[in-house]
Short mmCIF file of C-alpha atoms in Angstrom, two decimals:
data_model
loop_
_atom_site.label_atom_id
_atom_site.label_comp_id
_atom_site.label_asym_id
_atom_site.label_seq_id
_atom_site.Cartn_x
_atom_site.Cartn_y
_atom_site.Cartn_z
CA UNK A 11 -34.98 -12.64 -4.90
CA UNK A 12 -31.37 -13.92 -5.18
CA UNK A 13 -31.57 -17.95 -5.30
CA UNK A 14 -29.44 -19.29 -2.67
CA UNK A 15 -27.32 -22.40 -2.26
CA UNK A 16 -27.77 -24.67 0.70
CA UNK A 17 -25.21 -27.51 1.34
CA UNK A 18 -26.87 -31.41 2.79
CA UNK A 19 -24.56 -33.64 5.08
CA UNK A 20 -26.63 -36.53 5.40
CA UNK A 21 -28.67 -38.18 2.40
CA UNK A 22 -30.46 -40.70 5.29
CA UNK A 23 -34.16 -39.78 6.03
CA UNK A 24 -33.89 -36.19 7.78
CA UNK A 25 -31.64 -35.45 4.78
CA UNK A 26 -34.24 -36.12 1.96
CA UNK A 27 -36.62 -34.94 3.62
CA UNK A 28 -34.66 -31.15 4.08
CA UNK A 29 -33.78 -31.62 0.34
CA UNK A 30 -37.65 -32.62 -0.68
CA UNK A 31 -38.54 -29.69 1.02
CA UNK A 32 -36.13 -26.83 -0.30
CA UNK A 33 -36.70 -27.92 -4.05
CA UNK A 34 -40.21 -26.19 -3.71
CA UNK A 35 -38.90 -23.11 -2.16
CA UNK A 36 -38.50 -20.36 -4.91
CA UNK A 37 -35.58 -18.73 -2.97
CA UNK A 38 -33.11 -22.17 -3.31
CA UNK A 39 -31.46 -22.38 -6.49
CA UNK A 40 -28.92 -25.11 -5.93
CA UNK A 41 -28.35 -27.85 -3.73
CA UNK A 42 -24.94 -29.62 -2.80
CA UNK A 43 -25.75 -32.63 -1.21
CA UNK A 44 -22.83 -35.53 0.13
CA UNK A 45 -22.85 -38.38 2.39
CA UNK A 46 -20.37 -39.23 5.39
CA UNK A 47 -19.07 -41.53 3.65
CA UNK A 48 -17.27 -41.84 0.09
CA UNK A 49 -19.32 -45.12 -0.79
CA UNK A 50 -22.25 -44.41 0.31
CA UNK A 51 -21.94 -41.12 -2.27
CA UNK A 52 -21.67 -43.09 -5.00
CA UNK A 53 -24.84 -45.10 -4.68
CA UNK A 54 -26.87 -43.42 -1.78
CA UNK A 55 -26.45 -39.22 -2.93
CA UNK A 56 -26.82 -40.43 -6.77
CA UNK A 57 -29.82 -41.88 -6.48
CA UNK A 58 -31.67 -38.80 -4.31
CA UNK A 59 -30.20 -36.42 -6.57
CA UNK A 60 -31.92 -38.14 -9.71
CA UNK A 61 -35.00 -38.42 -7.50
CA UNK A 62 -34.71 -34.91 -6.46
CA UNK A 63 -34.48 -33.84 -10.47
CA UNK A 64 -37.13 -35.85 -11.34
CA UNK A 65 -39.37 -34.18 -8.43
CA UNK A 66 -38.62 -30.85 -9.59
CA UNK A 67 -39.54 -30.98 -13.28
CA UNK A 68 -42.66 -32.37 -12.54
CA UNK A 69 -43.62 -29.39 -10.34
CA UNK A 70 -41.63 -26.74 -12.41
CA UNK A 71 -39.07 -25.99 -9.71
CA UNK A 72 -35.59 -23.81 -10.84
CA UNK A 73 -33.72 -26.31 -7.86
CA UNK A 74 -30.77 -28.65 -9.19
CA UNK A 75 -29.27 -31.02 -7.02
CA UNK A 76 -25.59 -32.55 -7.07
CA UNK A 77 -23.74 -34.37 -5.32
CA UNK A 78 -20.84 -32.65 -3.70
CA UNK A 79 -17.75 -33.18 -1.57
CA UNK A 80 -17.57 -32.02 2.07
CA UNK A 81 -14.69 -29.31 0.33
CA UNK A 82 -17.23 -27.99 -1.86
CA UNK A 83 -19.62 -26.59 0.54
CA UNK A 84 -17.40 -23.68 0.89
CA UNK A 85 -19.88 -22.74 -2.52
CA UNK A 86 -22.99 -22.77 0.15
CA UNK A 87 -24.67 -20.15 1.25
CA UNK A 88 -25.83 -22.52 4.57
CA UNK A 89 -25.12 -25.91 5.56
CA UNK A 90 -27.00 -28.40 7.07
CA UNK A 91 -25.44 -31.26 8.62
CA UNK A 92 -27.98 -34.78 9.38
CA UNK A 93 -25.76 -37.44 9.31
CA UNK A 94 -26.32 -40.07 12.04
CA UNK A 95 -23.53 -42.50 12.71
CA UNK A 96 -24.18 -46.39 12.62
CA UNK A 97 -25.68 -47.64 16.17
CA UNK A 98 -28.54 -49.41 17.79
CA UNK A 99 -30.61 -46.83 20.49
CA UNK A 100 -32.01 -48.86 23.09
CA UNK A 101 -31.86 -45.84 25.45
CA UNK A 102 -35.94 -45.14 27.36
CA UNK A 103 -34.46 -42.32 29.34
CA UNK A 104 -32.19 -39.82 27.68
CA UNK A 105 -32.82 -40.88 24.19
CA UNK A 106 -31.26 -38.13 21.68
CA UNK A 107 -28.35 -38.46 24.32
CA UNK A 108 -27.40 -42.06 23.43
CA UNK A 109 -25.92 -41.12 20.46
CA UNK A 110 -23.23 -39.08 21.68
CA UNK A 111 -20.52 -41.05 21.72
CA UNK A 112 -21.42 -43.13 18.51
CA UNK A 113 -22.20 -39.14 16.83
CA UNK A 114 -19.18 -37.19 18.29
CA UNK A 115 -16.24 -38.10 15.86
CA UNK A 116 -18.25 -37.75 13.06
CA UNK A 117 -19.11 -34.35 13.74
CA UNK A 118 -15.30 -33.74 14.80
CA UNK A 119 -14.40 -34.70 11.50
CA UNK A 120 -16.81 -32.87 9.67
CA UNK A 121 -15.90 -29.95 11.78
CA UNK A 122 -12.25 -30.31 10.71
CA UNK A 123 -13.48 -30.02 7.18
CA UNK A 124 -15.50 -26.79 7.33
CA UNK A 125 -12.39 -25.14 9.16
CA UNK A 126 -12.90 -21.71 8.41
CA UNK A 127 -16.64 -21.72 7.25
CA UNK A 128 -18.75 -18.42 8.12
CA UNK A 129 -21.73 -19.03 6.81
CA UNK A 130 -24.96 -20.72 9.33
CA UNK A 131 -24.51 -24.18 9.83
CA UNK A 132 -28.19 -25.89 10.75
CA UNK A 133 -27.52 -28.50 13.18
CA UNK A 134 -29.87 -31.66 13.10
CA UNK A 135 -27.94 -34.83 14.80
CA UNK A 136 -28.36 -35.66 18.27
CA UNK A 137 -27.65 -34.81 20.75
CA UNK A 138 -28.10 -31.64 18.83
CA UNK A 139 -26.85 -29.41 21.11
CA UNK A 140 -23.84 -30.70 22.62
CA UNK A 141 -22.96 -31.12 18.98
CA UNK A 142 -23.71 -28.05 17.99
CA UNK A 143 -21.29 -26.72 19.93
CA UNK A 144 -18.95 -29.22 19.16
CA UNK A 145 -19.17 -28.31 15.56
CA UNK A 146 -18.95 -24.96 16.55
CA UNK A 147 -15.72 -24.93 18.44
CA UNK A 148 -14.47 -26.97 16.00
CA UNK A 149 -14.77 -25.02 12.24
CA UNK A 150 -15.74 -21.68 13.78
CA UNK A 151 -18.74 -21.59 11.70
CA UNK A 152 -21.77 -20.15 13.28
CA UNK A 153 -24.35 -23.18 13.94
CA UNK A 154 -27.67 -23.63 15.08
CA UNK A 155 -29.64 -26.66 16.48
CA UNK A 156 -32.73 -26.79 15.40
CA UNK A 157 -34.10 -29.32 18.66
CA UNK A 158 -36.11 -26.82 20.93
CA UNK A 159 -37.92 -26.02 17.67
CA UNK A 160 -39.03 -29.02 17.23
CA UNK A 161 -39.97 -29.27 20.77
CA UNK A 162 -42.07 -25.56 20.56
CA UNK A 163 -43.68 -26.73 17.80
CA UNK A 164 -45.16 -29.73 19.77
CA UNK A 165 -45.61 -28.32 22.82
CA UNK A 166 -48.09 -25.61 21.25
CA UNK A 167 -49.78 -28.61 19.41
CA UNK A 168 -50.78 -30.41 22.54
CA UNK A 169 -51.87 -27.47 24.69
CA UNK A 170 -53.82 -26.66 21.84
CA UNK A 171 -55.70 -30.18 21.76
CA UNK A 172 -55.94 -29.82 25.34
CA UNK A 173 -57.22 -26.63 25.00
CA UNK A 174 -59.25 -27.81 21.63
CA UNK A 175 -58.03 -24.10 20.62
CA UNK A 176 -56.04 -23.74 17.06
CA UNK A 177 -52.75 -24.42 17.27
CA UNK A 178 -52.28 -20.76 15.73
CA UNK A 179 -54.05 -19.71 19.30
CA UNK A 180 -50.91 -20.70 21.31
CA UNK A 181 -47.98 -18.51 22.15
CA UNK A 182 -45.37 -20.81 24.33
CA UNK A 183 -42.08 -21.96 24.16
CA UNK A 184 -39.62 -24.69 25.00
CA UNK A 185 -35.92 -24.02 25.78
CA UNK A 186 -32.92 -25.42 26.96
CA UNK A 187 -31.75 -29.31 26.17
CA UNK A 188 -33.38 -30.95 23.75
CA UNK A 189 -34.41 -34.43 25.45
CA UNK A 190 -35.42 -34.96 29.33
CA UNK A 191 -33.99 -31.40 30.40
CA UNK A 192 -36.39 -29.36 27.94
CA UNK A 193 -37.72 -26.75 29.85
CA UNK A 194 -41.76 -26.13 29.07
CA UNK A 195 -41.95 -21.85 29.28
CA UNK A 196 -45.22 -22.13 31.03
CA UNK A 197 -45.83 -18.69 33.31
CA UNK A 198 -45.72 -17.36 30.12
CA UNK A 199 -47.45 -19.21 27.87
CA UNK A 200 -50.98 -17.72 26.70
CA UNK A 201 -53.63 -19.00 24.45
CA UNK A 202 -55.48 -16.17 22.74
CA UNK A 203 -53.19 -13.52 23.93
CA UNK A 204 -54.17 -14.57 27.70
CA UNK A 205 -52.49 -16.65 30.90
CA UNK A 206 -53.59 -20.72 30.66
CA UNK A 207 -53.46 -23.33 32.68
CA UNK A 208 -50.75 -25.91 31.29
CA UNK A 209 -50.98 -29.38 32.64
CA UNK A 210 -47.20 -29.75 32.81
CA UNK A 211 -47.32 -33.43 33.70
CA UNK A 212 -49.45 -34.12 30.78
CA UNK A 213 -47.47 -32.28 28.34
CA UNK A 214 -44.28 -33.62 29.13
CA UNK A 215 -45.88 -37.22 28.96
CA UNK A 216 -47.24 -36.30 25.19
CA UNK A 217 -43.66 -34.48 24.20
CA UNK A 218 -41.97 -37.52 25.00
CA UNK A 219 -44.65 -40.04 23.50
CA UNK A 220 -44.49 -38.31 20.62
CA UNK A 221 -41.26 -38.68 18.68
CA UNK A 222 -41.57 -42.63 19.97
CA UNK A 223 -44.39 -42.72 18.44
CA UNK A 224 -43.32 -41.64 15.33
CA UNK A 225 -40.32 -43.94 15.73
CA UNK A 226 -42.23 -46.99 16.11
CA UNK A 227 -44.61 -46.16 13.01
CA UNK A 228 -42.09 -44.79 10.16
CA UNK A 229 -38.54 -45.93 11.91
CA UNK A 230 -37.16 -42.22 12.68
CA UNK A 231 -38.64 -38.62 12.61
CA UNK A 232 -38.36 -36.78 9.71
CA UNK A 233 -40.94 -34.40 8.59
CA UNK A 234 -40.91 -32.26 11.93
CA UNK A 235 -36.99 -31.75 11.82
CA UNK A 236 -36.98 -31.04 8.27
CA UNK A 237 -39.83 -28.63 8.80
CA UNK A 238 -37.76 -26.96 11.27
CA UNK A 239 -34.73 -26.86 9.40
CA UNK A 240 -36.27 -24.61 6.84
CA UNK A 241 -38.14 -22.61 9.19
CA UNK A 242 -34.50 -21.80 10.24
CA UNK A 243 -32.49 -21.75 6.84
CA UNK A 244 -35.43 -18.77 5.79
CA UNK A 245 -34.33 -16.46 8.48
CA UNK A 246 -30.85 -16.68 8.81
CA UNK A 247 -30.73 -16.32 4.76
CA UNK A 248 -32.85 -12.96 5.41
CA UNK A 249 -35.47 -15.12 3.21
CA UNK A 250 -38.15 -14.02 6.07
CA UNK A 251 -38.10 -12.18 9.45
CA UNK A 252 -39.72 -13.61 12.06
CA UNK A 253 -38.98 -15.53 15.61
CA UNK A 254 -37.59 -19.37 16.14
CA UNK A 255 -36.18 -21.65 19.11
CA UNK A 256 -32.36 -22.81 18.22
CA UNK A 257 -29.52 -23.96 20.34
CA UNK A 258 -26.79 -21.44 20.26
CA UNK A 259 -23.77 -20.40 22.13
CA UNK A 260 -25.02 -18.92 25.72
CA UNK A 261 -21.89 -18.31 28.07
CA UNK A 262 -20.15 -21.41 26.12
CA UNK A 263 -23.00 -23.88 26.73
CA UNK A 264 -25.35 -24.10 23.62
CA UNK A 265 -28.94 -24.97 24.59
CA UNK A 266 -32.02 -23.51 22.73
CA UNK A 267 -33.20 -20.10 23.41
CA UNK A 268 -35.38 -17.46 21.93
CA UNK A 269 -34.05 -15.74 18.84
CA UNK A 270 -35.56 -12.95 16.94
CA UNK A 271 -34.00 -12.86 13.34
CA UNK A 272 -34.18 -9.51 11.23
CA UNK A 273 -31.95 -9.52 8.32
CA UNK A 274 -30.82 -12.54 8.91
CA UNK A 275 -29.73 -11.58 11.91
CA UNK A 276 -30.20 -13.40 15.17
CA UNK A 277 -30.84 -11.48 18.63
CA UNK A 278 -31.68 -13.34 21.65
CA UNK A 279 -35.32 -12.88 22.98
CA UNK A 280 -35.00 -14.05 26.88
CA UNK A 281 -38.06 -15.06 28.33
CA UNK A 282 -39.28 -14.37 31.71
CA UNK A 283 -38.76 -17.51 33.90
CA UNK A 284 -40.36 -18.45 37.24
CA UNK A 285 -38.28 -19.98 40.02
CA UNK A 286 -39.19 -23.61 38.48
CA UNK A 287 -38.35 -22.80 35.07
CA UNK A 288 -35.21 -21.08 35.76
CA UNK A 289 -34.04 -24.07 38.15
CA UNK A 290 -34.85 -25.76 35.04
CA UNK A 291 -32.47 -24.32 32.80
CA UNK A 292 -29.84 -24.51 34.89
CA UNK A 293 -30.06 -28.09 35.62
CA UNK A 294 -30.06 -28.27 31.74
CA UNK A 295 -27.16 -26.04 31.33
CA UNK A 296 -25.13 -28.49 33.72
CA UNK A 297 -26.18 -31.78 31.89
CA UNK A 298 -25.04 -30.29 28.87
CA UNK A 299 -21.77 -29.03 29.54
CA UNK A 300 -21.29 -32.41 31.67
CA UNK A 301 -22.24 -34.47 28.57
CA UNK A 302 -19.59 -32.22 26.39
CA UNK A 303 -16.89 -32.58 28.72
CA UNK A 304 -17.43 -36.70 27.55
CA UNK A 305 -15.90 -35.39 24.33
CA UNK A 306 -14.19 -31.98 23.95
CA UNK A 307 -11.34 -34.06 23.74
CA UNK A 308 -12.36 -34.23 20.14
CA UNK A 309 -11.32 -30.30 20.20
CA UNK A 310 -7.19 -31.16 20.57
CA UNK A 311 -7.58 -33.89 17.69
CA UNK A 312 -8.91 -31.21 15.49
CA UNK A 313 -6.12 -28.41 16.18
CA UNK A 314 -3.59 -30.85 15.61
CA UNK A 315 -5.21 -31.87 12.46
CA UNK A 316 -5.67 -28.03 11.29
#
């Protein structure tokens, strides 16, 4: 298998995490890893990528880590951008949205720089899909947030404890935003290959529980978006086949969605939505393209910067 290079924006805790993580996969050769800022390179990226070394001669991993500029992730075979502006969240409703406005022009920027890029781009920050787009509209670089994947992934995990089935037993999804306007997939959800009941109210209490939760034990989730991240970066590097959740591009509103990937290929998958789901998705689909409309001004600063 041809070892791959995968470019890191971001060396805070998502970003070590995703770099952890791809030094034990046998298909990643290299890593190019930089910070949003130039200062923070110096001491911040430095020190993970002597960690990083020191991780993978112990287990007898081929991955090297460096420390890159934004410019040099044109040598990347994907890019994942984590990088999470400076700002106190003190948002209870509409959590991952409350960083817009502190995340935007950082993402602008970084759009700016990877002008031209054509390679996947793994979107992490939040909100992760209005800024997926954003970073899409602004380099041209096809990118993928990796939110409703997190969001699947926990959804299946608590109607299997309801259940007390294995989480292996559950087939469901969760589309659209990723915060308040997920949409739970529920007429077609099965456990064991057959309709269940899903207590919706239930669910939705646990998905949004859970990332506080995690927050209020360890500071900021981690593990579960890195997790995803690589679920993602093997497909769309034609490392596996198989099926995933990710925000892309649908009628110029990005919001997660079904994807079968072959080849590294992506095809959409639509489900089959009841009335209630599909009411849903819409509502999402108008909260996000209301919450980018707060910023696509960002899109005339980067044409006249181009």
């Amino acid at each position: 298998m041809t070892g791959h290079t995968v470019g890191i924006v971001g060396a805070g805790a998502v970003g070590q995490t995703v770099a952890a993580l791809l030094v034990g996969e046998p298909w990643c050769n290299r890593l190019l890893i930089t910070s949003r800022t130039a200062e923070n390179s110096a001491g911040l990226v430095a020190g993970l990528v002597a960690d990083l070394d020191d991780m993978a001669h112990v287990v007898h991993a081929d991955t090297r880590a460096r420390a890159a500029t934004v410019a040099e992730l044109d040598q990347a075979d994907a890019v994942v951008i984590c990088p999470r502006a400076t700002f106190a969240n003190t948002a209870t409703r509409n959590v991952r949205m409350a960083g817009l406005d502190a995340n935007a022009p950082l993402i602008a920027e970084l759009g700016r720089k990877l002008s031209g890029y054509t390679r996947p781009v793994v979107m992490v920050t939040n909100p992760v899909d209005v800024l997926s787009r954003l970073l899409a509209t602004i380099s041209g670089a096809p990118t993928y947030g990796i939110g409703s994947a997190t969001d699947t992934a926990r959804y299946r995990a608590a109607l299997a404890a309801h259940h007390r089935v294995p989480v292996s037993a559950v087939d469901g999804y969760v589309i659209g935003e990723h915060g308040d306007g997920a949409v739970i997939c529920a007429s077609t959800t099965t456990v064991h290959g057959a309709p269940c009941t899903v207590p919706l109210e239930l669910i939705r209490a646990e998905l949004a529980d859970r990332p506080r939760r995690i927050n209020a034990g360890i500071g900021r989730t981690r593990h579960g978006p890195a997790a995803a991240v690589l679920s993602a970066l093997r497909k769309l590097l034609d490392v596996e086949d198989g099926t995933d959740v990710l925000s892309v591009n649908r009628g110029g509103v990005w919001l997660g969605i079904r994807l079968h990937i072959r080849a590294g290929r992506p095809t959409v998958q639509p489900l089959t939505l009841d009335p209630h789901e599909t009411a849903g998705l819409l509502t999402a689909r108008t909260k996000l393209q209301a919450a980018y409309s707060q910023i696509s001004h960002y899109e005339q600063g980067a044409r006249t910067c181009l």
